[in-house]
Amino acid sequence: MSHKNPHGSGAKGPDELRHQIEQTRSQLGDTVAQLVGKADMKGRAKARAADLKDKAGAMTVQLRSSAAQAGHTVQERATRTGHAVQDRSSQARHAVQDRSSHARHAVQDRSAPARRALQERASHAGHALQEQATTAGHTLQEQRGRAAHAASGLPAPLRDAWDAGRRHPGPVLAAGALTAAAVAAVIVWRRQHRHCY
């Protein structure tokens, strides 16, 4: 390692040269001490890592042993709890079945008169609706008969249109609307031209 004089020139005499040599030796000593310290830190780190590895291995063995014991204990408790829960749920299920059976019989006994009354009301309502439907059907047939009788007196083209309307009411309604619009347009046109003359 070379040491430059801060002023940029060599030693001016033997005293100054000795001083520079001492400075260089001191710097080299510091550098060597730092290197030794670093080497020693690596050795200490390796020893610490080995120690930690040994401790981790011992803890792993201990944890595995504790976990195995805890697992057996938990399994035994879970088995006992499972059997107890099964017994209780079986007893509760039987109790619920008995209660629901008694309740069903009681409801059936109580609901028989109400069910008969509802059946009678439904029967009466059905007969009333059937009579109303029959009456409405007769009224509709009478109205159709009257309309057919009225249509029989129409001229042949109008009677054909009437029959087509009965068979296909949708297009006839559309044609009727167009015809009504055309007739209305003609009436308006005639009124306007009548005033012109």
PDB file of C-alpha atoms in Angstrom:
ATOM      1  CA  MET A   1       0.000   0.000   0.000  1.00  0.00           C
ATOM      2  CA  SER A   2       1.493   3.322  -1.014  1.00  0.00           C
ATOM      3  CA  HIS A   3       0.919   6.429   1.014  1.00  0.00           C
ATOM      4  CA  LYS A   4       0.986   9.738  -0.775  1.00  0.00           C
ATOM      5  CA  ASN A   5       2.032  12.862   0.907  1.00  0.00           C
ATOM      6  CA  PRO A   6      -0.938  15.184   1.166  1.00  0.00           C
ATOM      7  CA  HIS A   7       1.179  17.969  -0.336  1.00  0.00           C
ATOM      8  CA  GLY A   8       1.951  15.868  -3.432  1.00  0.00           C
ATOM      9  CA  SER A   9       5.783  15.607  -2.924  1.00  0.00           C
ATOM     10  CA  GLY A  10       8.067  12.919  -1.440  1.00  0.00           C
ATOM     11  CA  ALA A  11       9.672  12.990   2.018  1.00  0.00           C
ATOM     12  CA  LYS A  12      11.897  16.000   2.589  1.00  0.00           C
ATOM     13  CA  GLY A  13      14.173  14.245   4.969  1.00  0.00           C
ATOM     14  CA  PRO A  14      14.822  11.070   6.958  1.00  0.00           C
ATOM     15  CA  ASP A  15      12.661  12.199   9.873  1.00  0.00           C
ATOM     16  CA  GLU A  16       9.732  12.825   7.674  1.00  0.00           C
ATOM     17  CA  LEU A  17      10.294   9.479   5.899  1.00  0.00           C
ATOM     18  CA  ARG A  18      10.346   7.692   9.291  1.00  0.00           C
ATOM     19  CA  HIS A  19       7.138   9.471  10.211  1.00  0.00           C
ATOM     20  CA  GLN A  20       5.470   8.361   6.978  1.00  0.00           C
ATOM     21  CA  ILE A  21       6.622   4.764   7.546  1.00  0.00           C
ATOM     22  CA  GLU A  22       5.123   4.797  11.064  1.00  0.00           C
ATOM     23  CA  GLN A  23       1.878   6.136   9.721  1.00  0.00           C
ATOM     24  CA  THR A  24       1.743   3.431   7.058  1.00  0.00           C
ATOM     25  CA  ARG A  25       2.531   0.718   9.651  1.00  0.00           C
ATOM     26  CA  SER A  26      -0.255   2.038  11.867  1.00  0.00           C
ATOM     27  CA  GLN A  27      -2.747   2.029   9.008  1.00  0.00           C
ATOM     28  CA  LEU A  28      -1.716  -1.499   8.018  1.00  0.00           C
ATOM     29  CA  GLY A  29      -2.111  -2.638  11.609  1.00  0.00           C
ATOM     30  CA  ASP A  30      -5.615  -1.214  11.739  1.00  0.00           C
ATOM     31  CA  THR A  31      -6.487  -2.914   8.454  1.00  0.00           C
ATOM     32  CA  VAL A  32      -5.132  -6.270   9.672  1.00  0.00           C
ATOM     33  CA  ALA A  33      -7.044  -5.889  12.943  1.00  0.00           C
ATOM     34  CA  GLN A  34     -10.237  -5.237  10.998  1.00  0.00           C
ATOM     35  CA  LEU A  35      -9.641  -8.294   8.812  1.00  0.00           C
ATOM     36  CA  VAL A  36      -8.982 -10.463  11.860  1.00  0.00           C
ATOM     37  CA  GLY A  37     -12.140  -9.122  13.488  1.00  0.00           C
ATOM     38  CA  LYS A  38     -14.163  -9.985  10.394  1.00  0.00           C
ATOM     39  CA  ALA A  39     -12.678 -13.475  10.243  1.00  0.00           C
ATOM     40  CA  ASP A  40     -13.437 -13.929  13.924  1.00  0.00           C
ATOM     41  CA  MET A  41     -17.046 -12.704  13.344  1.00  0.00           C
ATOM     42  CA  LYS A  42     -17.510 -15.358  10.670  1.00  0.00           C
ATOM     43  CA  GLY A  43     -16.253 -18.020  13.064  1.00  0.00           C
ATOM     44  CA  ARG A  44     -18.534 -16.776  15.817  1.00  0.00           C
ATOM     45  CA  ALA A  45     -21.466 -16.666  13.400  1.00  0.00           C
ATOM     46  CA  LYS A  46     -20.801 -20.269  12.343  1.00  0.00           C
ATOM     47  CA  ALA A  47     -20.636 -21.369  15.962  1.00  0.00           C
ATOM     48  CA  ARG A  48     -23.833 -19.486  16.742  1.00  0.00           C
ATOM     49  CA  ALA A  49     -25.554 -21.049  13.707  1.00  0.00           C
ATOM     50  CA  ALA A  50     -24.469 -24.534  14.784  1.00  0.00           C
ATOM     51  CA  ASP A  51     -25.721 -23.854  18.308  1.00  0.00           C
ATOM     52  CA  LEU A  52     -29.049 -22.584  17.001  1.00  0.00           C
ATOM     53  CA  LYS A  53     -29.351 -25.607  14.716  1.00  0.00           C
ATOM     54  CA  ASP A  54     -28.819 -27.963  17.659  1.00  0.00           C
ATOM     55  CA  LYS A  55     -31.388 -26.075  19.750  1.00  0.00           C
ATOM     56  CA  ALA A  56     -33.884 -26.107  16.856  1.00  0.00           C
ATOM     57  CA  GLY A  57     -33.438 -29.868  16.432  1.00  0.00           C
ATOM     58  CA  ALA A  58     -34.018 -30.441  20.145  1.00  0.00           C
ATOM     59  CA  MET A  59     -37.095 -28.190  20.113  1.00  0.00           C
ATOM     60  CA  THR A  60     -38.454 -30.000  17.037  1.00  0.00           C
ATOM     61  CA  VAL A  61     -38.189 -33.362  18.766  1.00  0.00           C
ATOM     62  CA  GLN A  62     -39.824 -31.937  21.886  1.00  0.00           C
ATOM     63  CA  LEU A  63     -42.637 -30.288  19.888  1.00  0.00           C
ATOM     64  CA  ARG A  64     -43.319 -33.490  17.963  1.00  0.00           C
ATOM     65  CA  SER A  65     -43.557 -35.437  21.180  1.00  0.00           C
ATOM     66  CA  SER A  66     -45.880 -32.816  22.734  1.00  0.00           C
ATOM     67  CA  ALA A  67     -48.011 -32.700  19.583  1.00  0.00           C
ATOM     68  CA  ALA A  68     -48.364 -36.480  19.520  1.00  0.00           C
ATOM     69  CA  GLN A  69     -49.458 -36.521  23.171  1.00  0.00           C
ATOM     70  CA  ALA A  70     -51.888 -33.650  22.593  1.00  0.00           C
ATOM     71  CA  GLY A  71     -53.251 -35.390  19.495  1.00  0.00           C
ATOM     72  CA  HIS A  72     -53.956 -38.588  21.432  1.00  0.00           C
ATOM     73  CA  THR A  73     -55.609 -36.624  24.223  1.00  0.00           C
ATOM     74  CA  VAL A  74     -57.777 -34.642  21.793  1.00  0.00           C
ATOM     75  CA  GLN A  75     -58.723 -37.795  19.915  1.00  0.00           C
ATOM     76  CA  GLU A  76     -59.807 -39.546  23.111  1.00  0.00           C
ATOM     77  CA  ARG A  77     -61.853 -36.530  24.200  1.00  0.00           C
ATOM     78  CA  ALA A  78     -63.431 -36.196  20.747  1.00  0.00           C
ATOM     79  CA  THR A  79     -64.379 -39.874  20.754  1.00  0.00           C
ATOM     80  CA  ARG A  80     -65.984 -39.592  24.201  1.00  0.00           C
ATOM     81  CA  THR A  81     -67.774 -36.374  23.215  1.00  0.00           C
ATOM     82  CA  GLY A  82     -68.981 -37.935  19.952  1.00  0.00           C
ATOM     83  CA  HIS A  83     -70.499 -40.909  21.769  1.00  0.00           C
ATOM     84  CA  ALA A  84     -72.176 -38.607  24.295  1.00  0.00           C
ATOM     85  CA  VAL A  85     -73.580 -36.401  21.528  1.00  0.00           C
ATOM     86  CA  GLN A  86     -74.875 -39.439  19.615  1.00  0.00           C
ATOM     87  CA  ASP A  87     -76.642 -40.743  22.713  1.00  0.00           C
ATOM     88  CA  ARG A  88     -78.211 -37.359  23.449  1.00  0.00           C
ATOM     89  CA  SER A  89     -79.276 -36.781  19.860  1.00  0.00           C
ATOM     90  CA  SER A  90     -80.801 -40.251  19.673  1.00  0.00           C
ATOM     91  CA  GLN A  91     -82.802 -39.577  22.840  1.00  0.00           C
ATOM     92  CA  ALA A  92     -83.863 -36.144  21.550  1.00  0.00           C
ATOM     93  CA  ARG A  93     -84.877 -37.619  18.182  1.00  0.00           C
ATOM     94  CA  HIS A  94     -87.061 -40.246  19.835  1.00  0.00           C
ATOM     95  CA  ALA A  95     -88.641 -37.594  22.084  1.00  0.00           C
ATOM     96  CA  VAL A  96     -89.375 -35.336  19.086  1.00  0.00           C
ATOM     97  CA  GLN A  97     -90.848 -38.240  17.118  1.00  0.00           C
ATOM     98  CA  ASP A  98     -93.137 -39.134  20.026  1.00  0.00           C
ATOM     99  CA  ARG A  99     -94.260 -35.522  20.451  1.00  0.00           C
ATOM    100  CA  SER A 100     -94.842 -35.019  16.738  1.00  0.00           C
ATOM    101  CA  SER A 101     -96.844 -38.251  16.557  1.00  0.00           C
ATOM    102  CA  HIS A 102     -99.064 -37.138  19.460  1.00  0.00           C
ATOM    103  CA  ALA A 103     -99.423 -33.644  17.970  1.00  0.00           C
ATOM    104  CA  ARG A 104    -100.325 -35.067  14.544  1.00  0.00           C
ATOM    105  CA  HIS A 105    -103.044 -37.264  16.024  1.00  0.00           C
ATOM    106  CA  ALA A 106    -104.383 -34.340  18.071  1.00  0.00           C
ATOM    107  CA  VAL A 107    -104.432 -32.067  15.017  1.00  0.00           C
ATOM    108  CA  GLN A 108    -106.149 -34.732  12.926  1.00  0.00           C
ATOM    109  CA  ASP A 109    -108.815 -35.188  15.596  1.00  0.00           C
ATOM    110  CA  ARG A 110    -109.380 -31.436  15.873  1.00  0.00           C
ATOM    111  CA  SER A 111    -109.205 -30.669  12.158  1.00  0.00           C
ATOM    112  CA  ALA A 112    -111.702 -33.319  10.964  1.00  0.00           C
ATOM    113  CA  PRO A 113    -114.816 -31.106  11.552  1.00  0.00           C
ATOM    114  CA  ALA A 114    -113.109 -28.051  10.064  1.00  0.00           C
ATOM    115  CA  ARG A 115    -112.008 -30.094   7.038  1.00  0.00           C
ATOM    116  CA  ARG A 116    -115.575 -31.323   6.462  1.00  0.00           C
ATOM    117  CA  ALA A 117    -116.900 -27.750   6.749  1.00  0.00           C
ATOM    118  CA  LEU A 118    -114.300 -26.529   4.217  1.00  0.00           C
ATOM    119  CA  GLN A 119    -115.215 -29.345   1.838  1.00  0.00           C
ATOM    120  CA  GLU A 120    -118.888 -28.402   2.059  1.00  0.00           C
ATOM    121  CA  ARG A 121    -118.113 -24.712   1.416  1.00  0.00           C
ATOM    122  CA  ALA A 122    -115.896 -25.597  -1.515  1.00  0.00           C
ATOM    123  CA  SER A 123    -118.640 -27.825  -2.926  1.00  0.00           C
ATOM    124  CA  HIS A 124    -121.251 -25.038  -2.615  1.00  0.00           C
ATOM    125  CA  ALA A 125    -118.864 -22.508  -4.186  1.00  0.00           C
ATOM    126  CA  GLY A 126    -118.156 -24.940  -7.038  1.00  0.00           C
ATOM    127  CA  HIS A 127    -121.871 -25.401  -7.742  1.00  0.00           C
ATOM    128  CA  ALA A 128    -122.429 -21.631  -7.672  1.00  0.00           C
ATOM    129  CA  LEU A 129    -119.569 -21.045 -10.114  1.00  0.00           C
ATOM    130  CA  GLN A 130    -120.846 -23.795 -12.383  1.00  0.00           C
ATOM    131  CA  GLU A 131    -124.321 -22.228 -12.457  1.00  0.00           C
ATOM    132  CA  GLN A 132    -122.827 -18.800 -13.225  1.00  0.00           C
ATOM    133  CA  ALA A 133    -120.743 -20.265 -16.030  1.00  0.00           C
ATOM    134  CA  THR A 134    -123.759 -22.049 -17.472  1.00  0.00           C
ATOM    135  CA  THR A 135    -125.821 -18.841 -17.343  1.00  0.00           C
ATOM    136  CA  ALA A 136    -123.017 -16.868 -18.997  1.00  0.00           C
ATOM    137  CA  GLY A 137    -122.706 -19.546 -21.690  1.00  0.00           C
ATOM    138  CA  HIS A 138    -126.441 -19.372 -22.455  1.00  0.00           C
ATOM    139  CA  THR A 139    -126.319 -15.569 -22.581  1.00  0.00           C
ATOM    140  CA  LEU A 140    -123.370 -15.666 -24.978  1.00  0.00           C
ATOM    141  CA  GLN A 141    -125.106 -18.198 -27.224  1.00  0.00           C
ATOM    142  CA  GLU A 142    -128.236 -16.042 -27.313  1.00  0.00           C
ATOM    143  CA  GLN A 143    -126.164 -12.972 -28.246  1.00  0.00           C
ATOM    144  CA  ARG A 144    -124.407 -14.919 -30.990  1.00  0.00           C
ATOM    145  CA  GLY A 145    -127.742 -16.146 -32.279  1.00  0.00           C
ATOM    146  CA  ARG A 146    -129.088 -12.600 -32.396  1.00  0.00           C
ATOM    147  CA  ALA A 147    -125.940 -11.374 -34.147  1.00  0.00           C
ATOM    148  CA  ALA A 148    -126.138 -14.252 -36.664  1.00  0.00           C
ATOM    149  CA  HIS A 149    -129.807 -13.466 -37.282  1.00  0.00           C
ATOM    150  CA  ALA A 150    -128.949  -9.801 -37.807  1.00  0.00           C
ATOM    151  CA  ALA A 151    -126.079 -10.772 -40.135  1.00  0.00           C
ATOM    152  CA  SER A 152    -128.373 -12.991 -42.235  1.00  0.00           C
ATOM    153  CA  GLY A 153    -130.197  -9.874 -43.411  1.00  0.00           C
ATOM    154  CA  LEU A 154    -126.973  -8.250 -44.651  1.00  0.00           C
ATOM    155  CA  PRO A 155    -125.931  -8.198 -48.301  1.00  0.00           C
ATOM    156  CA  ALA A 156    -123.670 -11.081 -49.406  1.00  0.00           C
ATOM    157  CA  PRO A 157    -120.313  -9.159 -49.292  1.00  0.00           C
ATOM    158  CA  LEU A 158    -121.008  -7.882 -45.793  1.00  0.00           C
ATOM    159  CA  ARG A 159    -122.198 -11.340 -44.676  1.00  0.00           C
ATOM    160  CA  ASP A 160    -118.914 -12.843 -45.969  1.00  0.00           C
ATOM    161  CA  ALA A 161    -116.960 -10.214 -44.044  1.00  0.00           C
ATOM    162  CA  TRP A 162    -119.067 -11.007 -40.953  1.00  0.00           C
ATOM    163  CA  ASP A 163    -118.282 -14.755 -41.224  1.00  0.00           C
ATOM    164  CA  ALA A 164    -114.587 -14.043 -41.747  1.00  0.00           C
ATOM    165  CA  GLY A 165    -114.631 -11.808 -38.662  1.00  0.00           C
ATOM    166  CA  ARG A 166    -116.157 -14.585 -36.588  1.00  0.00           C
ATOM    167  CA  ARG A 167    -113.490 -17.033 -37.747  1.00  0.00           C
ATOM    168  CA  HIS A 168    -110.485 -14.631 -37.527  1.00  0.00           C
ATOM    169  CA  PRO A 169    -111.312 -11.661 -35.291  1.00  0.00           C
ATOM    170  CA  GLY A 170    -107.779 -10.127 -35.238  1.00  0.00           C
ATOM    171  CA  PRO A 171    -107.371  -9.250 -38.938  1.00  0.00           C
ATOM    172  CA  VAL A 172    -111.033  -8.224 -39.167  1.00  0.00           C
ATOM    173  CA  LEU A 173    -110.609  -5.769 -36.318  1.00  0.00           C
ATOM    174  CA  ALA A 174    -107.566  -4.283 -38.054  1.00  0.00           C
ATOM    175  CA  ALA A 175    -109.439  -4.065 -41.370  1.00  0.00           C
ATOM    176  CA  GLY A 176    -112.406  -2.520 -39.578  1.00  0.00           C
ATOM    177  CA  ALA A 177    -110.185   0.120 -38.029  1.00  0.00           C
ATOM    178  CA  LEU A 178    -108.669   0.929 -41.435  1.00  0.00           C
ATOM    179  CA  THR A 179    -112.112   1.093 -43.021  1.00  0.00           C
ATOM    180  CA  ALA A 180    -113.376   3.400 -40.265  1.00  0.00           C
ATOM    181  CA  ALA A 181    -110.366   5.654 -40.771  1.00  0.00           C
ATOM    182  CA  ALA A 182    -110.942   5.721 -44.544  1.00  0.00           C
ATOM    183  CA  VAL A 183    -114.652   6.550 -44.101  1.00  0.00           C
ATOM    184  CA  ALA A 184    -113.784   9.320 -41.657  1.00  0.00           C
ATOM    185  CA  ALA A 185    -111.263  10.750 -44.135  1.00  0.00           C
ATOM    186  CA  VAL A 186    -113.843  10.715 -46.944  1.00  0.00           C
ATOM    187  CA  ILE A 187    -116.421  12.459 -44.748  1.00  0.00           C
ATOM    188  CA  VAL A 188    -113.941  15.178 -43.786  1.00  0.00           C
ATOM    189  CA  TRP A 189    -112.890  15.643 -47.426  1.00  0.00           C
ATOM    190  CA  ARG A 190    -116.535  15.971 -48.590  1.00  0.00           C
ATOM    191  CA  ARG A 191    -117.330  18.530 -45.922  1.00  0.00           C
ATOM    192  CA  GLN A 192    -114.331  20.620 -46.861  1.00  0.00           C
ATOM    193  CA  HIS A 193    -115.135  20.514 -50.593  1.00  0.00           C
ATOM    194  CA  ARG A 194    -118.825  21.161 -50.009  1.00  0.00           C
ATOM    195  CA  HIS A 195    -117.965  24.515 -48.400  1.00  0.00           C
ATOM    196  CA  CYS A 196    -115.713  25.344 -51.332  1.00  0.00           C
ATOM    197  CA  TYR A 197    -118.580  25.137 -53.831  1.00  0.00           C
TER     198      TYR A 197
END
